[in-house]
Amino acid sequence: MRLFIAILLSEEMKKALTDAQQAMVDRGIRGRYSPEENLHLTLAFIGDYPDAQPVLDALNMVSFRPFDLSLEGIGCFGDLWWAGLKDSLPLAAVARRVRRALAESEIPFDRKRFSPHITLIRRASKDAAGIRVAPVGMRVQRLSLMRSDRGRNGMLYTELGTVEAALQEEVQP
Ligand code: ATP
Ligand code: MG
């Protein structure tokens, strides 16, 4: 199984992202656009791992309060173009907690520095600089363990489990 931990996006945020993809299409940019249902923000990429349960157990050790995310601009890694997120301490903190929980459970993951981005297109035929993304926000209430399968028409993502934000501080006994 190919696994990763992600934040799934609100319908409103996905709409802003597909509008940006449409602006790319209108500019004549060809490539592998992420389908709307696949748009997500990866917190940790685990890759091939035989069993989801230990990963779910690790994810359930992560506690966090609801926090807000906001889209901000676009950028690229080579010919892959992404939408960025406004700098956010709670987002960086939750990614750190997820990665620490995985490490403590001895679940391997990609340790490259967390660089929050939402992939819009891979193998873009030309530069997408200047494409605008509406600065839509959303409240993050849960984190998701995702499985990635190579389907007939691209990647298929399935949510295997979630951890919910804590609504109030836990009371210490
Ligand atoms: P494809 O690999 O066919 O382009 P994909 O990247 O959408 O498809 P996965 O490779 O399974 O699917 O990746 C799932 C998520 O994890 C994506 O958000 C991807 O960008 C991210 N990801 C993949 N590999 C890594 C990695 N080595 N480090 C960090 N994030 C990664
Ligand atoms: Mg990939």
XYZ file of N, CA and C and ligand atoms in Angstrom:
551
model
N 0.845 -1.198 0.000
C 0.000 0.000 0.000
C 0.873 1.238 0.000
N 0.422 2.211 -0.780
C 1.142 3.476 -0.824
C 0.339 4.470 0.015
N 0.922 4.952 1.107
C 0.177 5.742 2.092
C 0.737 7.152 2.233
N -0.145 8.083 2.571
C 0.305 9.426 2.954
C -0.733 10.051 3.873
N -0.310 11.059 4.599
C -1.210 11.762 5.515
C -1.442 13.163 4.966
N -2.710 13.540 4.913
C -3.073 14.759 4.194
C -4.205 15.505 4.880
N -4.356 16.743 4.468
C -5.544 17.533 4.783
C -6.388 17.576 3.511
N -7.643 17.132 3.609
C -8.568 17.238 2.476
C -9.161 18.645 2.496
N -9.574 19.118 1.338
C -9.908 20.531 1.193
C -11.409 20.753 1.098
N -11.848 21.933 1.533
C -13.272 22.282 1.449
C -13.675 22.434 -0.013
N -14.971 22.322 -0.252
C -15.487 22.494 -1.615
C -15.144 23.882 -2.149
N -15.238 24.876 -1.282
C -14.962 26.252 -1.718
C -13.496 26.404 -2.125
N -12.612 25.778 -1.348
C -11.194 25.872 -1.681
C -10.909 25.117 -2.986
N -11.549 23.951 -3.151
C -11.327 23.201 -4.394
C -11.831 23.998 -5.596
N -12.909 24.743 -5.402
C -13.435 25.571 -6.488
C -12.413 26.631 -6.902
N -11.778 27.279 -5.926
C -10.753 28.288 -6.239
C -9.593 27.635 -6.998
N -9.281 26.402 -6.638
C -8.148 25.708 -7.277
C -8.504 25.267 -8.700
N -9.735 24.779 -8.897
C -10.118 24.382 -10.264
C -10.293 25.629 -11.145
N -10.684 26.756 -10.542
C -10.720 28.009 -11.324
C -9.313 28.372 -11.809
N -8.318 28.196 -10.945
C -6.932 28.481 -11.341
C -6.482 27.503 -12.436
N -6.897 26.239 -12.302
C -6.558 25.269 -13.360
C -7.208 25.681 -14.678
N -8.447 26.161 -14.614
C -9.138 26.593 -15.827
C -8.393 27.766 -16.466
N -7.876 28.667 -15.630
C -7.102 29.797 -16.162
C -5.844 29.284 -16.872
N -5.275 28.203 -16.362
C -4.106 27.602 -17.034
C -4.503 27.015 -18.386
N -5.632 26.296 -18.393
C -6.131 25.730 -19.654
C -6.354 26.859 -20.664
N -6.977 27.948 -20.193
C -7.275 29.073 -21.084
C -6.001 29.690 -21.647
N -4.901 29.539 -20.903
C -3.640 30.085 -21.382
C -2.910 29.082 -22.302
N -3.545 27.951 -22.523
C -2.950 26.959 -23.438
C -1.937 26.043 -22.774
N -1.983 25.960 -21.442
C -1.048 25.084 -20.733
C -1.603 23.663 -20.725
N -0.825 22.753 -21.286
C -1.211 21.344 -21.293
C -0.383 20.598 -20.257
N -0.898 19.460 -19.812
C -0.158 18.659 -18.838
C -1.116 17.767 -18.085
N -0.632 17.209 -16.967
C -1.457 16.309 -16.163
C -2.076 17.106 -15.015
N -3.287 17.604 -15.234
C -3.975 18.370 -14.199
C -4.459 17.431 -13.102
N -4.342 17.835 -11.833
C -4.919 17.044 -10.741
C -6.433 17.128 -10.851
N -7.139 15.991 -10.863
C -8.603 16.048 -10.855
C -9.087 16.675 -9.543
N -10.219 17.344 -9.612
C -10.733 18.059 -8.436
C -10.775 17.169 -7.197
N -11.236 15.918 -7.366
C -11.387 15.049 -6.189
C -10.035 14.640 -5.594
N -8.950 14.885 -6.330
C -7.621 14.514 -5.816
C -6.893 15.671 -5.137
N -7.448 16.860 -5.196
C -6.736 18.018 -4.632
C -6.620 17.864 -3.119
N -5.426 18.001 -2.580
C -5.176 17.781 -1.154
C -3.853 18.416 -0.780
N -3.628 18.499 0.525
C -2.359 19.019 1.043
C -1.669 17.893 1.817
N -0.532 17.440 1.313
C 0.184 16.344 1.987
C 0.972 16.877 3.185
N 0.826 16.199 4.318
C 1.610 16.536 5.517
C 2.821 15.617 5.662
N 2.640 14.355 5.281
C 3.742 13.385 5.378
C 3.501 12.294 4.350
N 4.544 11.966 3.602
C 4.447 10.916 2.594
C 5.158 9.679 3.127
N 4.394 8.606 3.301
C 4.935 7.371 3.876
C 5.424 6.453 2.758
N 4.659 6.362 1.698
C 5.035 5.469 0.602
C 4.633 4.044 0.925
N 5.338 3.093 0.351
C 4.939 1.691 0.496
C 5.058 1.241 1.932
N 3.934 0.739 2.441
C 3.899 0.254 3.814
C 2.826 -0.833 3.862
N 3.082 -1.935 4.583
C 2.198 -3.094 4.445
C 0.876 -2.999 5.203
N 0.799 -2.132 6.225
C -0.328 -2.227 7.142
C -0.777 -0.821 7.553
N -2.072 -0.540 7.402
C -2.572 0.792 7.743
C -2.758 0.975 9.248
N -3.012 -0.109 9.987
C -3.398 0.050 11.396
C -2.341 0.769 12.252
N -1.079 0.399 12.159
C -0.085 1.115 12.966
C -0.007 2.599 12.600
N -0.286 2.900 11.332
C -0.241 4.303 10.908
C -1.425 5.057 11.503
N -2.594 4.399 11.509
C -3.778 5.007 12.132
C -3.547 5.218 13.625
N -2.923 4.228 14.259
C -2.632 4.359 15.689
C -1.716 5.559 15.939
N -0.713 5.713 15.083
C 0.214 6.851 15.231
C -0.538 8.166 15.006
N -1.375 8.192 13.968
C -2.114 9.419 13.652
C -3.034 9.800 14.818
N -3.596 8.784 15.463
C -4.502 9.062 16.577
C -3.805 9.628 17.800
N -2.469 9.551 17.823
C -1.722 10.162 18.930
C -1.524 11.662 18.724
N -1.859 12.132 17.532
C -1.648 13.552 17.231
C -2.835 14.349 17.746
N -2.572 15.312 18.618
C -3.685 16.163 19.030
C -3.435 17.576 18.522
N -4.503 18.204 18.104
C -4.401 19.570 17.573
C -5.756 20.239 17.705
N -5.733 21.553 17.762
C -6.970 22.338 17.761
C -7.310 22.698 16.324
N -8.590 22.958 16.020
C -8.933 23.415 14.668
C -8.115 24.670 14.332
N -7.719 24.782 13.089
C -6.965 25.974 12.680
C -7.350 26.335 11.247
N -6.959 27.536 10.831
C -7.350 28.027 9.514
C -6.194 27.967 8.530
N -6.551 27.657 7.294
C -5.606 27.653 6.169
C -6.109 28.662 5.167
N -5.191 29.240 4.399
C -5.626 30.155 3.363
C -4.723 30.008 2.140
N -5.331 29.944 0.967
C -4.546 29.838 -0.267
C -3.764 31.121 -0.486
N -2.555 30.971 -1.034
C -1.763 32.158 -1.359
C -0.810 31.882 -2.512
N -1.217 32.302 -3.699
C -0.316 32.300 -4.848
C 0.003 30.926 -5.413
N 0.829 30.923 -6.441
C 1.269 29.660 -7.034
C 2.785 29.635 -7.093
N 3.314 28.438 -7.298
C 4.757 28.261 -7.426
C 5.009 26.969 -8.162
N 6.271 26.623 -8.351
C 6.573 25.406 -9.104
C 7.770 24.665 -8.542
N 7.772 23.363 -8.802
C 8.973 22.538 -8.684
C 9.219 22.060 -10.112
N 10.087 22.709 -10.824
C 10.291 22.347 -12.231
C 9.018 22.574 -13.021
N 8.499 21.522 -13.681
C 7.269 21.678 -14.482
C 6.022 21.239 -13.712
N 6.151 21.075 -12.399
C 4.983 20.826 -11.536
C 4.603 22.163 -10.902
N 3.349 22.563 -11.096
C 2.874 23.835 -10.530
C 1.884 23.562 -9.410
N 2.000 24.348 -8.353
C 1.179 24.148 -7.164
C 0.609 25.463 -6.671
N -0.439 25.346 -5.857
C -0.959 26.499 -5.123
C -0.328 26.478 -3.738
N 0.074 27.648 -3.283
C 0.702 27.755 -1.975
C -0.308 28.077 -0.886
N 0.151 27.981 0.354
C -0.666 28.318 1.517
C -0.007 29.481 2.238
N -0.817 30.328 2.783
C -0.316 31.409 3.605
C 0.474 30.817 4.771
N 1.603 31.430 5.098
C 2.411 30.935 6.217
C 1.536 30.756 7.448
N 1.666 29.594 8.094
C 0.784 29.281 9.211
C 1.545 28.475 10.252
N 1.654 29.037 11.444
C 2.319 28.306 12.531
C 1.567 27.037 12.903
N 0.219 27.066 13.041
C -0.486 25.830 13.385
C -0.306 24.733 12.334
N -0.220 25.111 11.061
C -0.015 24.104 10.011
C 1.371 23.472 10.168
N 2.374 24.316 10.353
C 3.729 23.773 10.533
C 3.775 22.883 11.772
N 3.068 23.303 12.820
C 3.084 22.535 14.075
C 2.401 21.185 13.891
N 1.292 21.157 13.163
C 0.579 19.889 13.012
C 1.396 18.930 12.136
N 2.058 19.459 11.105
C 2.924 18.601 10.276
C 4.054 18.020 11.130
N 4.606 18.844 12.006
C 5.691 18.385 12.883
C 5.180 17.289 13.827
N 3.987 17.492 14.359
C 3.430 16.481 15.281
C 3.149 15.168 14.570
N 2.601 15.256 13.356
C 2.334 14.035 12.587
C 3.645 13.289 12.345
N 4.666 14.027 11.922
C 5.936 13.387 11.590
C 6.596 12.818 12.842
N 6.446 13.512 13.948
C 7.023 12.986 15.200
C 6.310 11.693 15.618
N 4.986 11.670 15.480
C 4.222 10.462 15.845
C 4.622 9.281 14.962
N 4.841 9.542 13.679
C 5.285 8.464 12.787
C 6.665 7.965 13.209
N 7.555 8.906 13.473
C 8.922 8.527 13.860
C 8.904 7.706 15.142
N 8.086 8.138 16.120
C 8.025 7.410 17.400
C 7.469 6.005 17.214
N 6.630 5.823 16.188
C 6.080 4.492 15.903
C 6.942 3.726 14.909
N 8.084 4.299 14.576
C 9.024 3.649 13.636
C 8.380 3.362 12.290
N 7.528 4.283 11.864
C 6.945 4.212 10.522
C 7.772 5.148 9.627
N 8.389 4.611 8.592
C 9.232 5.457 7.756
C 8.400 6.440 6.929
N 8.948 7.618 6.694
C 8.278 8.609 5.845
C 9.342 9.484 5.206
N 8.948 10.218 4.197
C 9.891 11.099 3.516
C 10.219 12.283 4.422
N 11.494 12.464 4.709
C 11.888 13.458 5.713
C 12.286 14.795 5.127
N 12.052 14.930 3.811
C 12.337 16.248 3.230
C 11.546 17.323 3.979
N 12.114 18.496 4.055
C 11.508 19.605 4.772
C 10.059 19.807 4.287
N 9.149 20.043 5.226
C 7.740 20.263 4.885
C 7.609 21.579 4.127
N 7.088 21.478 2.937
C 6.922 22.660 2.094
C 5.492 22.615 1.553
N 4.553 23.239 2.301
C 3.131 23.048 2.012
C 2.745 23.511 0.607
N 2.143 22.598 -0.158
C 1.727 22.955 -1.514
C 0.613 22.010 -1.962
N -0.210 22.498 -2.844
C -1.304 21.705 -3.431
C -1.017 21.599 -4.925
N -0.727 20.378 -5.362
C -0.347 20.188 -6.768
C -1.544 20.425 -7.682
N -1.355 21.313 -8.672
C -2.403 21.631 -9.647
C -2.163 20.928 -10.969
N -0.895 20.850 -11.384
C -0.570 20.241 -12.685
C 0.853 19.708 -12.657
N 1.036 18.560 -13.275
C 2.364 17.984 -13.468
C 2.695 18.052 -14.948
N 3.966 18.129 -15.237
C 4.446 18.160 -16.636
C 3.725 19.248 -17.427
N 3.699 20.439 -16.865
C 3.074 21.570 -17.566
C 3.878 21.885 -18.822
N 3.154 22.142 -19.909
C 3.827 22.374 -21.197
C 4.505 23.735 -21.238
N 4.067 24.655 -20.380
C 4.750 25.945 -20.303
C 4.522 26.601 -18.953
N 5.206 27.721 -18.788
C 5.218 28.469 -17.540
C 3.814 28.929 -17.132
N 3.491 28.797 -15.848
C 2.174 29.231 -15.365
C 2.277 30.479 -14.486
N 3.437 31.102 -14.460
C 3.625 32.292 -13.625
C 2.547 33.325 -13.936
N 1.997 33.938 -12.898
C 0.997 34.977 -13.083
C -0.439 34.477 -12.968
N -0.626 33.150 -12.995
C -1.984 32.608 -12.773
C -2.386 32.947 -11.337
N -3.609 33.420 -11.178
C -4.062 33.848 -9.851
C -4.924 32.778 -9.188
N -4.771 32.706 -7.863
C -5.602 31.801 -7.057
C -6.340 32.671 -6.048
N -7.668 32.566 -6.003
C -8.436 33.351 -5.029
C -7.993 32.957 -3.616
N -7.826 33.941 -2.721
C -7.278 33.668 -1.386
C -8.312 33.073 -0.429
N -8.845 31.918 -0.824
C -9.907 31.272 -0.045
C -9.329 30.614 1.201
N -10.081 30.685 2.272
C -9.658 30.046 3.518
C -10.545 28.868 3.876
N -10.086 28.051 4.781
C -10.926 26.979 5.337
C -10.429 26.654 6.743
N -11.314 26.051 7.504
C -10.948 25.599 8.840
C -10.596 24.113 8.781
N -9.466 23.756 9.325
C -9.040 22.349 9.327
C -9.562 21.685 10.595
N -10.398 20.659 10.396
C -11.025 19.961 11.532
C -10.510 18.539 11.673
N -9.847 18.015 10.609
C -9.382 16.619 10.681
C -8.199 16.398 9.761
N -7.433 15.365 10.081
C -6.319 14.911 9.242
C -6.684 13.524 8.735
N -6.236 13.181 7.541
C -6.650 11.932 6.912
C -5.464 11.056 6.537
N -5.610 9.772 6.829
C -4.680 8.782 6.279
C -5.226 8.361 4.925
N -4.418 8.507 3.899
C -4.848 8.247 2.531
C -4.055 7.094 1.932
N -4.748 6.328 1.087
C -4.076 5.317 0.274
C -4.097 5.799 -1.171
N -2.986 5.634 -1.841
C -2.855 6.063 -3.233
C -2.702 4.838 -4.123
N -3.602 4.701 -5.089
C -3.514 3.595 -6.049
C -3.425 4.161 -7.458
N -2.628 3.497 -8.267
C -2.525 3.899 -9.660
C -3.722 3.324 -10.402
N -4.650 4.153 -10.825
C -5.858 3.677 -11.510
C -5.663 3.719 -13.018
N -6.681 3.318 -13.714
C -6.652 3.310 -15.171
C -6.460 4.724 -15.720
N -7.116 5.685 -15.062
C -7.036 7.078 -15.521
C -6.382 7.969 -14.471
N -5.229 7.576 -13.997
C -4.522 8.406 -13.034
C -4.630 7.860 -11.625
N -4.242 8.687 -10.661
C -4.184 8.228 -9.286
C -5.576 8.231 -8.667
N -5.808 7.239 -7.796
C -7.060 7.140 -7.048
C -6.700 7.220 -5.580
N -7.274 8.169 -4.878
C -6.987 8.316 -3.455
C -8.185 7.857 -2.626
N -7.913 7.087 -1.576
C -8.964 6.592 -0.694
C -8.625 6.963 0.737
N -9.601 7.537 1.447
C -9.378 7.872 2.858
C -9.554 6.612 3.703
N -8.534 6.253 4.460
C -8.593 5.034 5.288
C -8.979 5.335 6.726
N -8.788 6.577 7.155
C -9.131 6.931 8.530
C -8.783 8.388 8.774
N -9.302 8.908 9.893
C -9.067 10.324 10.200
C -8.777 10.494 11.687
N -8.165 11.627 12.014
C -8.119 12.069 13.405
C -8.769 13.453 13.443
N -9.637 13.648 14.418
C -10.390 14.896 14.524
C -9.668 15.872 15.453
N -9.854 17.149 15.175
C -9.318 18.172 16.067
C -10.003 18.082 17.429
N -9.247 18.387 18.481
C -9.827 18.441 19.830
C -10.569 19.760 19.963
N -11.818 19.704 20.429
C -12.610 20.941 20.495
C -12.298 21.751 21.732
N -11.809 21.090 22.759
C -11.384 21.854 23.931
C -10.150 21.214 24.520
N -9.456 21.987 25.328
C -8.249 21.466 25.970
C -8.628 20.247 26.791
N -7.781 19.250 26.739
C -8.047 18.102 27.601
C -7.816 18.512 29.046
N -8.719 18.049 29.893
C -8.591 18.373 31.316
C -7.629 17.375 31.949
N -6.603 17.907 32.559
C -5.640 17.020 33.205
C -6.227 16.510 34.522
N -6.169 15.196 34.770
C -6.706 14.669 36.025
C -5.855 15.145 37.227
P 2.154 10.396 -9.258
O 3.264 9.868 -8.392
O 1.659 9.432 -10.258
O 2.486 11.717 -9.858
P 0.850 11.457 -6.930
O 2.137 12.165 -6.674
O -0.418 12.241 -6.928
O 0.904 10.643 -8.281
P 1.683 9.795 -4.839
O 3.035 9.726 -5.520
O 1.106 8.549 -4.279
O 0.630 10.341 -5.862
O 1.753 10.903 -3.739
C 0.711 11.197 -2.849
C 0.978 12.557 -2.261
O 2.240 12.564 -1.596
C 1.064 13.683 -3.265
O 0.637 14.890 -2.627
C 2.524 13.787 -3.573
O 2.882 15.052 -4.041
C 3.109 13.516 -2.202
N 4.421 12.892 -2.321
C 4.755 11.884 -3.126
N 6.026 11.513 -2.967
C 6.540 12.320 -2.027
C 7.804 12.462 -1.417
N 8.825 11.677 -1.730
N 7.944 13.406 -0.466
C 6.921 14.180 -0.125
N 5.701 14.115 -0.648
C 5.507 13.209 -1.595
Mg 4.081 11.156 -6.813
